[in-house]
Coordinates of C-alpha atoms and ligand atoms in Angstrom, one line a residue:
M1 CA 129.2 41.0 132.8
D2 CA 131.0 43.2 130.6
H3 CA 132.0 46.7 132.1
P4 CA 128.9 48.7 130.0
L5 CA 131.0 50.8 128.2
R6 CA 132.1 48.0 126.5
L7 CA 128.2 47.2 124.8
L8 CA 129.7 50.7 123.0
P9 CA 129.9 49.9 118.9
S10 CA 133.2 51.5 117.4
I11 CA 132.9 54.0 115.5
K12 CA 134.4 51.8 112.6
A13 CA 131.7 49.6 113.5
I14 CA 129.1 53.3 112.2
Q15 CA 130.9 53.3 109.1
D16 CA 130.4 49.7 108.2
S17 CA 126.5 50.0 108.7
E18 CA 123.9 50.5 107.0
V19 CA 122.8 53.4 107.3
Y20 CA 125.6 55.2 107.2
I21 CA 126.7 53.6 104.2
K22 CA 123.1 55.1 102.8
W23 CA 123.4 58.5 104.2
K24 CA 126.6 58.8 102.5
K25 CA 125.5 57.3 99.0
T26 CA 121.9 58.7 99.1
A27 CA 123.0 62.2 100.6
S28 CA 126.5 62.3 99.3
I29 CA 127.8 63.8 102.8
S30 CA 131.1 64.4 103.4
E31 CA 132.4 61.3 105.6
T32 CA 134.0 64.3 108.4
Y33 CA 130.8 65.3 109.3
L34 CA 129.3 61.2 108.6
T35 CA 131.8 60.6 111.7
A36 CA 131.5 63.5 113.4
L37 CA 127.8 62.4 113.6
A38 CA 128.7 59.6 114.3
R39 CA 131.2 60.3 117.7
D40 CA 128.1 62.3 119.0
V41 CA 126.2 59.5 119.3
V42 CA 127.9 57.1 120.5
E43 CA 129.1 60.2 123.4
E44 CA 126.1 60.6 124.6
E45 CA 125.1 57.2 124.9
R46 CA 129.0 56.5 126.8
Q47 CA 127.2 59.6 129.0
A48 CA 124.1 58.1 129.6
L49 CA 125.4 54.4 130.4
I50 CA 128.0 56.8 132.7
A51 CA 124.6 57.7 134.5
G52 CA 124.2 54.8 135.4
K53 CA 121.9 54.6 132.0
P54 CA 119.9 50.7 133.1
Y55 CA 122.8 47.4 131.4
E56 CA 120.9 46.1 127.7
S57 CA 122.6 43.8 125.2
K58 CA 125.5 44.5 123.1
E59 CA 122.6 44.6 120.3
E60 CA 120.6 46.9 121.4
V61 CA 123.1 49.1 122.2
H62 CA 124.4 49.3 118.3
R63 CA 120.5 49.0 117.7
K64 CA 119.4 52.6 119.6
I65 CA 122.5 54.5 118.2
L66 CA 122.5 53.8 114.7
T67 CA 117.9 54.5 115.0
A68 CA 120.3 57.9 117.0
F69 CA 122.6 58.1 114.2
D70 CA 119.6 58.4 111.9
K71 CA 117.6 60.8 112.7
R72 CA 120.2 63.2 113.3
V73 CA 121.2 63.2 109.7
R74 CA 118.0 62.9 108.4
E75 CA 116.9 66.8 111.2
L76 CA 120.4 68.2 109.5
L77 CA 118.8 67.7 106.1
E78 CA 115.5 68.4 106.7
P79 CA 114.6 71.7 105.4
L80 CA 114.9 74.7 108.3
L81 CA 112.1 76.1 108.2
T82 CA 109.4 73.4 106.9
Q83 CA 106.1 75.2 105.5
V84 CA 103.3 75.2 107.6
V85 CA 99.5 75.8 107.1
N86 CA 98.6 78.6 109.2
A87 CA 94.8 77.7 110.3
T88 CA 95.1 80.2 113.0
G89 CA 93.3 82.9 111.9
V90 CA 96.3 84.7 112.8
V91 CA 97.0 86.8 109.9
L92 CA 100.4 87.5 111.4
H93 CA 101.8 85.2 113.6
T94 CA 104.5 86.0 115.0
N95 CA 105.4 82.3 115.4
L96 CA 105.3 81.4 112.2
G97 CA 107.1 84.0 110.9
R98 CA 104.4 87.1 110.6
A99 CA 103.8 88.9 107.5
R100 CA 103.1 86.1 103.7
L101 CA 105.2 88.0 101.3
S102 CA 103.8 88.5 97.6
A103 CA 104.3 86.8 95.3
K104 CA 106.0 89.1 93.6
A105 CA 108.2 90.0 96.8
A106 CA 109.5 86.8 97.2
D107 CA 110.8 86.4 93.8
A108 CA 112.8 89.7 94.1
A109 CA 114.5 87.9 96.7
R110 CA 115.1 85.1 95.3
V111 CA 116.1 86.9 91.8
A112 CA 118.6 88.7 94.4
G113 CA 119.8 85.7 96.5
S114 CA 120.8 83.8 93.5
S115 CA 121.9 86.4 91.0
Y116 CA 124.3 89.4 91.0
T117 CA 122.9 92.7 91.1
D118 CA 123.0 96.7 91.4
L119 CA 122.9 96.3 95.0
E120 CA 126.0 99.6 95.7
F121 CA 126.4 99.7 91.8
D122 CA 125.0 102.8 89.2
L123 CA 124.4 100.8 85.9
E124 CA 124.0 104.5 83.8
Q125 CA 127.7 105.6 85.9
G126 CA 129.1 103.1 85.6
N127 CA 130.0 103.1 89.2
R128 CA 129.2 102.3 92.7
G129 CA 125.8 103.6 94.0
A130 CA 123.5 104.2 97.0
R131 CA 122.4 101.0 98.2
T132 CA 119.3 102.3 98.9
A133 CA 118.6 105.1 97.3
K134 CA 115.5 103.5 95.3
I135 CA 113.7 102.0 98.7
E136 CA 114.4 105.8 100.4
A137 CA 112.0 107.4 96.8
L138 CA 109.4 104.9 97.2
L139 CA 109.0 105.0 100.6
R140 CA 109.0 108.6 101.2
L141 CA 106.7 109.7 98.4
L142 CA 104.2 106.7 99.9
T143 CA 104.1 108.2 103.1
G144 CA 105.1 111.9 102.0
A145 CA 108.2 112.2 104.4
E146 CA 111.2 114.2 103.9
S147 CA 113.9 111.1 104.5
A148 CA 113.6 107.9 104.9
M149 CA 115.8 104.6 106.1
I150 CA 115.7 101.1 106.6
V151 CA 117.2 98.9 109.4
N152 CA 117.3 95.5 109.9
N153 CA 114.6 95.4 111.7
N154 CA 112.2 97.7 114.2
A155 CA 113.5 97.2 117.3
A156 CA 117.4 98.0 116.0
A157 CA 115.5 101.4 114.8
V158 CA 114.0 102.7 118.0
F159 CA 117.8 101.4 119.8
M160 CA 120.1 102.8 117.1
I161 CA 117.9 106.3 117.2
L162 CA 117.7 105.9 121.2
R163 CA 121.5 105.8 121.1
T164 CA 122.2 108.9 118.5
F165 CA 119.5 111.3 119.1
A166 CA 119.3 110.4 123.4
K167 CA 122.4 108.8 124.9
G168 CA 123.5 110.4 128.6
K169 CA 119.5 112.2 128.2
E170 CA 116.0 112.0 129.2
V171 CA 113.5 110.9 127.1
L172 CA 109.3 111.4 128.1
V173 CA 107.6 108.6 128.4
S174 CA 103.5 107.9 128.9
R175 CA 103.6 105.3 131.9
G176 CA 100.2 103.7 129.5
E177 CA 103.2 103.7 126.3
L178 CA 105.8 101.0 128.6
V179 CA 105.0 97.9 126.1
E180 CA 106.5 94.6 126.2
I181 CA 105.7 93.1 123.9
G182 CA 107.0 88.7 123.0
G183 CA 110.5 87.9 123.1
S184 CA 111.4 90.4 125.9
F185 CA 112.0 93.9 124.0
R186 CA 110.7 96.2 126.5
V187 CA 111.3 99.8 126.5
S188 CA 112.9 100.1 129.4
S189 CA 115.1 97.6 128.1
I190 CA 116.2 99.6 125.3
M191 CA 116.4 102.7 126.6
A192 CA 118.9 101.3 128.9
E193 CA 121.0 99.8 126.3
S194 CA 121.4 102.4 124.8
D195 CA 122.8 104.5 127.3
A196 CA 119.1 106.9 127.4
Q197 CA 116.8 108.1 130.3
L198 CA 113.8 107.1 131.1
I199 CA 111.6 109.2 131.9
E200 CA 107.6 107.9 132.8
V201 CA 104.9 110.7 132.9
G202 CA 101.5 110.9 133.8
T203 CA 99.4 107.9 135.1
T204 CA 98.6 104.8 133.4
N205 CA 95.2 105.7 132.3
K206 CA 96.1 108.5 131.2
T207 CA 98.7 111.3 130.6
R208 CA 98.0 114.8 129.8
I209 CA 100.2 117.0 128.0
E210 CA 101.3 119.0 131.6
D211 CA 102.7 115.7 132.2
Y212 CA 105.1 116.1 129.9
A213 CA 106.1 119.5 130.1
E214 CA 106.2 119.2 134.1
N215 CA 109.2 116.6 133.9
L216 CA 111.5 119.1 131.5
T217 CA 114.6 118.9 131.8
E218 CA 118.2 121.2 130.6
N219 CA 118.5 117.5 129.9
T220 CA 115.6 116.3 128.1
A221 CA 116.0 115.6 124.9
M222 CA 113.4 113.6 123.5
V223 CA 109.4 112.8 123.7
M224 CA 108.3 109.5 122.7
K225 CA 105.4 108.2 121.2
V226 CA 105.1 104.0 121.7
H227 CA 102.3 102.6 120.0
Q228 CA 100.0 100.2 121.9
S229 CA 100.4 97.1 119.9
N230 CA 99.7 94.9 121.3
F231 CA 97.1 95.8 124.5
K232 CA 94.8 98.3 124.3
I233 CA 94.1 100.5 127.4
I234 CA 89.7 101.0 127.6
G235 CA 87.8 103.2 129.6
F236 CA 88.4 106.4 131.8
T237 CA 91.2 107.0 129.3
E238 CA 93.5 110.1 128.7
A239 CA 96.7 110.9 125.8
A240 CA 98.0 113.5 124.9
S241 CA 98.0 114.7 120.8
R242 CA 100.7 114.4 118.9
Q243 CA 99.7 117.5 117.6
E244 CA 100.3 118.7 121.9
L245 CA 103.4 116.0 122.4
A246 CA 105.1 118.3 118.9
E247 CA 104.8 121.6 119.9
L248 CA 105.2 120.8 122.9
A249 CA 109.0 119.4 121.8
A250 CA 109.3 122.0 119.5
K251 CA 108.9 125.1 121.6
H252 CA 111.4 123.2 123.2
G253 CA 114.0 122.0 121.0
L254 CA 113.5 118.4 121.2
L255 CA 113.3 116.4 119.0
F256 CA 109.8 114.3 118.8
Y257 CA 110.6 110.4 118.0
E258 CA 107.0 107.7 117.8
D259 CA 108.0 103.5 117.6
L260 CA 104.6 103.0 116.1
G261 CA 105.2 99.0 116.1
S262 CA 103.4 97.4 113.2
G263 CA 102.9 101.4 110.9
A264 CA 100.2 100.7 108.4
L265 CA 100.4 102.2 105.1
F266 CA 97.3 101.2 104.1
D267 CA 93.5 102.0 106.0
Y268 CA 92.3 100.0 107.5
G269 CA 90.4 101.9 109.7
R270 CA 88.9 103.8 106.3
L271 CA 86.9 99.2 105.9
G272 CA 85.8 99.6 109.3
F273 CA 89.1 97.2 110.6
G274 CA 90.7 99.6 114.1
Q275 CA 91.4 103.0 113.5
E276 CA 95.2 101.9 113.0
P277 CA 96.7 105.6 111.8
V278 CA 98.1 105.0 108.5
I279 CA 101.7 106.8 108.4
P280 CA 101.1 109.8 106.1
N281 CA 98.6 111.3 109.2
I282 CA 101.2 110.6 110.9
I283 CA 104.2 112.4 109.7
K284 CA 101.6 115.3 109.0
E285 CA 100.6 115.6 112.9
G286 CA 104.3 116.5 113.0
V287 CA 106.6 114.3 114.2
D288 CA 109.8 114.6 113.2
L289 CA 110.6 111.2 113.7
L290 CA 108.9 107.7 113.3
S291 CA 109.9 104.2 113.3
A292 CA 107.9 100.5 112.2
S293 CA 108.3 97.2 112.1
G294 CA 108.5 95.7 108.0
D295 CA 106.5 92.6 109.2
K296 CA 103.1 93.9 110.4
L297 CA 101.1 95.3 109.3
F298 CA 103.4 96.5 106.1
G299 CA 103.1 92.5 105.2
G300 CA 106.2 92.6 103.8
P301 CA 110.1 91.3 105.1
Q302 CA 111.2 91.6 108.6
A303 CA 113.1 95.1 108.8
G304 CA 112.5 98.9 110.2
I305 CA 111.7 101.5 108.5
I306 CA 112.4 104.6 110.2
L307 CA 110.2 108.3 108.3
G308 CA 111.0 111.4 109.2
K309 CA 113.4 115.1 108.9
K310 CA 115.9 114.7 106.4
H311 CA 118.7 115.7 108.9
L312 CA 117.8 113.5 111.3
I313 CA 118.3 110.7 108.9
D314 CA 121.1 111.6 108.3
R315 CA 122.5 111.8 111.7
L316 CA 120.8 108.3 111.4
K317 CA 123.3 106.9 108.6
K318 CA 126.7 108.7 109.5
H319 CA 125.9 107.1 112.7
P320 CA 128.7 103.8 112.9
L321 CA 125.2 101.6 114.3
A322 CA 123.9 101.7 110.2
R323 CA 126.4 99.5 109.2
T324 CA 125.6 96.8 111.6
F325 CA 121.4 97.1 111.3
R326 CA 121.6 97.7 107.6
T327 CA 119.3 94.9 105.8
D328 CA 120.8 92.6 103.2
K329 CA 119.6 92.6 99.9
M330 CA 117.3 89.8 99.5
T331 CA 115.2 92.2 102.5
I332 CA 115.9 95.0 100.6
A333 CA 114.6 93.4 97.3
S334 CA 111.8 92.2 98.9
L335 CA 110.7 95.7 101.1
G336 CA 111.0 97.0 97.4
A337 CA 108.6 94.8 96.0
T338 CA 106.1 95.3 99.2
L339 CA 106.5 99.1 98.4
Q340 CA 105.6 99.1 94.6
S341 CA 102.6 97.1 95.3
Y342 CA 101.5 99.8 97.6
L343 CA 101.5 102.3 94.8
S344 CA 99.1 100.2 92.8
E345 CA 95.1 100.1 92.7
K346 CA 95.6 96.5 93.1
L347 CA 97.3 96.7 96.9
E348 CA 94.0 95.2 98.5
V349 CA 94.6 91.8 95.8
E350 CA 98.6 91.7 95.6
I351 CA 99.9 92.8 99.3
P352 CA 98.6 89.1 100.9
T353 CA 98.9 90.8 104.8
V354 CA 96.3 93.5 104.2
R355 CA 94.1 91.0 101.3
D356 CA 93.9 88.7 104.2
V357 CA 92.8 90.9 107.2
V358 CA 90.4 92.6 104.6
A359 CA 88.6 89.6 102.5
D360 CA 85.1 89.9 103.7
A361 CA 83.4 87.1 105.3
E362 CA 81.1 85.5 102.7
T363 CA 84.9 84.9 100.3
I364 CA 86.5 82.9 103.5
K365 CA 83.2 80.6 103.6
T366 CA 83.4 79.9 100.1
R367 CA 87.2 78.6 101.0
A368 CA 85.5 76.7 104.3
I369 CA 83.5 75.1 102.1
K370 CA 85.8 73.8 99.5
L371 CA 88.2 72.8 102.6
K372 CA 84.6 70.9 104.1
K373 CA 84.3 69.1 100.4
A374 CA 87.8 67.4 101.4
L375 CA 87.0 66.8 104.5
A376 CA 84.3 64.6 103.8
L377 CA 86.5 61.5 102.0
Y378 CA 86.3 60.5 105.6
P379 CA 83.6 58.7 106.9
S380 CA 84.7 59.0 110.3
I381 CA 85.1 63.0 110.0
Q382 CA 82.6 65.4 111.2
A383 CA 83.2 68.8 109.4
E384 CA 81.0 71.8 109.4
I385 CA 81.4 75.1 108.2
V386 CA 81.1 77.8 112.2
P387 CA 81.4 81.2 111.8
L388 CA 85.0 82.4 113.4
T389 CA 86.3 85.1 114.8
S390 CA 90.7 85.7 113.0
R391 CA 92.9 88.4 114.0
V392 CA 95.0 90.0 113.1
G393 CA 98.0 89.5 115.6
G394 CA 101.5 90.5 115.4
G395 CA 101.3 93.3 118.2
A396 CA 98.5 95.1 115.6
M397 CA 95.2 96.1 116.8
P398 CA 94.8 93.6 119.4
D399 CA 90.2 94.3 119.8
V400 CA 89.3 94.7 116.8
P401 CA 87.4 91.2 115.6
I402 CA 87.5 89.6 112.7
K403 CA 84.6 87.8 111.0
S404 CA 85.7 84.9 109.9
Y405 CA 84.8 81.7 108.6
G406 CA 86.2 78.2 109.3
V407 CA 85.6 74.7 109.6
K408 CA 84.5 73.1 112.3
I409 CA 86.2 69.3 112.7
Q410 CA 85.4 66.0 115.2
S411 CA 87.1 62.2 114.6
S412 CA 84.8 59.5 115.9
E413 CA 88.6 58.0 115.9
L414 CA 90.9 60.2 117.3
P415 CA 90.0 62.9 120.5
A416 CA 90.3 66.5 119.1
Q417 CA 94.4 67.5 120.7
T418 CA 95.6 63.7 119.1
L419 CA 93.7 65.2 115.8
A420 CA 95.4 68.6 116.3
D421 CA 98.2 67.1 116.9
R422 CA 99.1 64.8 114.2
L423 CA 97.8 68.1 111.4
R424 CA 101.1 69.4 114.0
T425 CA 103.5 67.5 112.8
G426 CA 102.1 66.1 109.5
T427 CA 103.3 66.5 105.8
P428 CA 102.8 69.3 105.5
S429 CA 101.7 70.6 109.3
V430 CA 98.6 71.7 109.4
I431 CA 98.2 74.5 112.5
G432 CA 94.8 74.7 113.6
R433 CA 92.9 75.7 117.7
I434 CA 91.2 72.9 120.1
E435 CA 87.5 73.9 121.0
E436 CA 86.4 72.2 123.4
A437 CA 86.0 68.5 121.9
H438 CA 86.8 69.9 118.1
V439 CA 89.6 71.5 116.4
L440 CA 88.7 74.7 114.4
L441 CA 90.6 75.2 110.9
D442 CA 90.4 79.3 110.2
C443 CA 90.2 79.3 106.5
R444 CA 91.0 83.0 106.6
T445 CA 95.1 82.9 106.8
I446 CA 94.3 79.4 104.2
T447 CA 94.9 80.4 100.4
D448 CA 93.5 78.3 97.7
E449 CA 96.0 76.2 97.7
E450 CA 96.6 75.2 100.9
I451 CA 93.0 73.7 101.0
D452 CA 94.9 71.0 98.6
L453 CA 97.5 70.6 101.4
V454 CA 94.6 70.9 103.8
G455 CA 93.0 68.0 102.3
Q456 CA 96.9 66.4 101.6
A457 CA 97.4 66.2 105.2
F458 CA 94.1 64.6 106.0
A459 CA 94.6 62.5 103.2
K460 CA 98.4 61.1 105.2
L461 CA 96.5 60.8 108.6
D462 CA 95.4 57.9 107.4
F463 CA 91.7 57.9 108.0
K464 CA 89.7 55.5 106.7
K465 CA 87.5 56.9 103.5
R466 CA 83.8 56.4 102.0
L467 CA 84.0 53.6 99.1
Ligands
PLP501 C1 106.7 95.2 117.8 C2 107.6 96.5 117.4 C3 108.5 97.0 118.2 C4 109.3 95.9 117.3 O1 109.7 95.7 116.4 P1 110.9 94.1 115.5 O2 110.2 95.1 113.7 O3 109.8 93.2 115.5 O4 111.7 94.4 116.2 C5 108.8 97.6 119.3 N1 107.9 98.7 118.8 C6 106.8 98.4 118.9 C7 105.7 98.9 119.5 C8 106.6 96.7 118.6 O5 104.9 96.5 118.4

């Protein structure tokens, strides 16, 4: 018998194969990379044979290697992010990329990305201009803050603020606000990385202003309030008010900073959705600095938005970390366009996050009816319009249910899990949820145009059609 490693094809044999030539011709991929991929695939099979993978015929090994090679090239050429239809009803789904950008914001990002821009150039004066001056002007106008700054994301904002103002010093935080959000962001670990010392005050459910006062030392630099984001403590609770914290901080020459997490610029509470405080009010209540995410309730691109007193923000802007955490031109463009929508009376139409949170159930029901109609083509599918409960997600308003509608689907050909799997891995990918023996598609997070895409996704599942 041949030595198992003799079963492996030569690189030359792969280069002469139909698949190799196909990729070379159709995708005009450079030989350098095709050959490197061929080597990788052969090497992996070699390792498998060494590890004792059962002996196969030479032909079978070759076929397997060519299939693996073909798959490898195809995967590398797929778009890095695949469009997904979010039928979960979670408006800000972190795994699905949080906020959907408005058409204006997406377009602004495309223009900024594909052209030269006046990013750091003053067109009137013909000399160097400030990178984020316009965005800061918009933020000041919309929030009433003295000054503004943007960074890469809110985690960067938190780190930078702690590092700049509390390095080697103590920061007071209520035990009720020591949050961990998805993806291992913990206030305590960011604090440790920034070399600020976390002083926990109060208890999980009750923290009074006296608890802060009692923990003040010579070395206290900051009183920090953290938005509870993804959880809610209910029942016997108490927290110091912003006014109390602002007074305490002012009296002792400390900085009062709030990590707002989501950060709403739109008053969702006014329309009956939760009690998320709006940024202009938080500023009026006396915080020195606050930070929020651009892609949560704000409804824009990933960014960290810092607002507050001018002298403090000037210090942040001069800090070497400012360069480390700065935003790119596409973020500046799309965040700017999102902020411009906030100026408009049509913001509830323009900004998808706002639109999708506040859309009334009847509007969603109309969409569900349209989806049900598209599915009526398939006799093996039973689709029923059902009331559902959507969520905001993204660590915002965890306790706020939103009345919604969707379609409850059952197939006589496939069990619910298989149907959900096929929809998820289909084109386009449709992500719903399973409840008992049904797949639920919540129509709150699906646009009218995407309803047609869901129809197309079903068309590709090969269900028998009604004649
Ligand atoms: C989401 C969140 C962050 C992190 O914000 P990113 O923009 O994701 O970096 C920080 N703090 C709180 C309270 C949050 O909810």
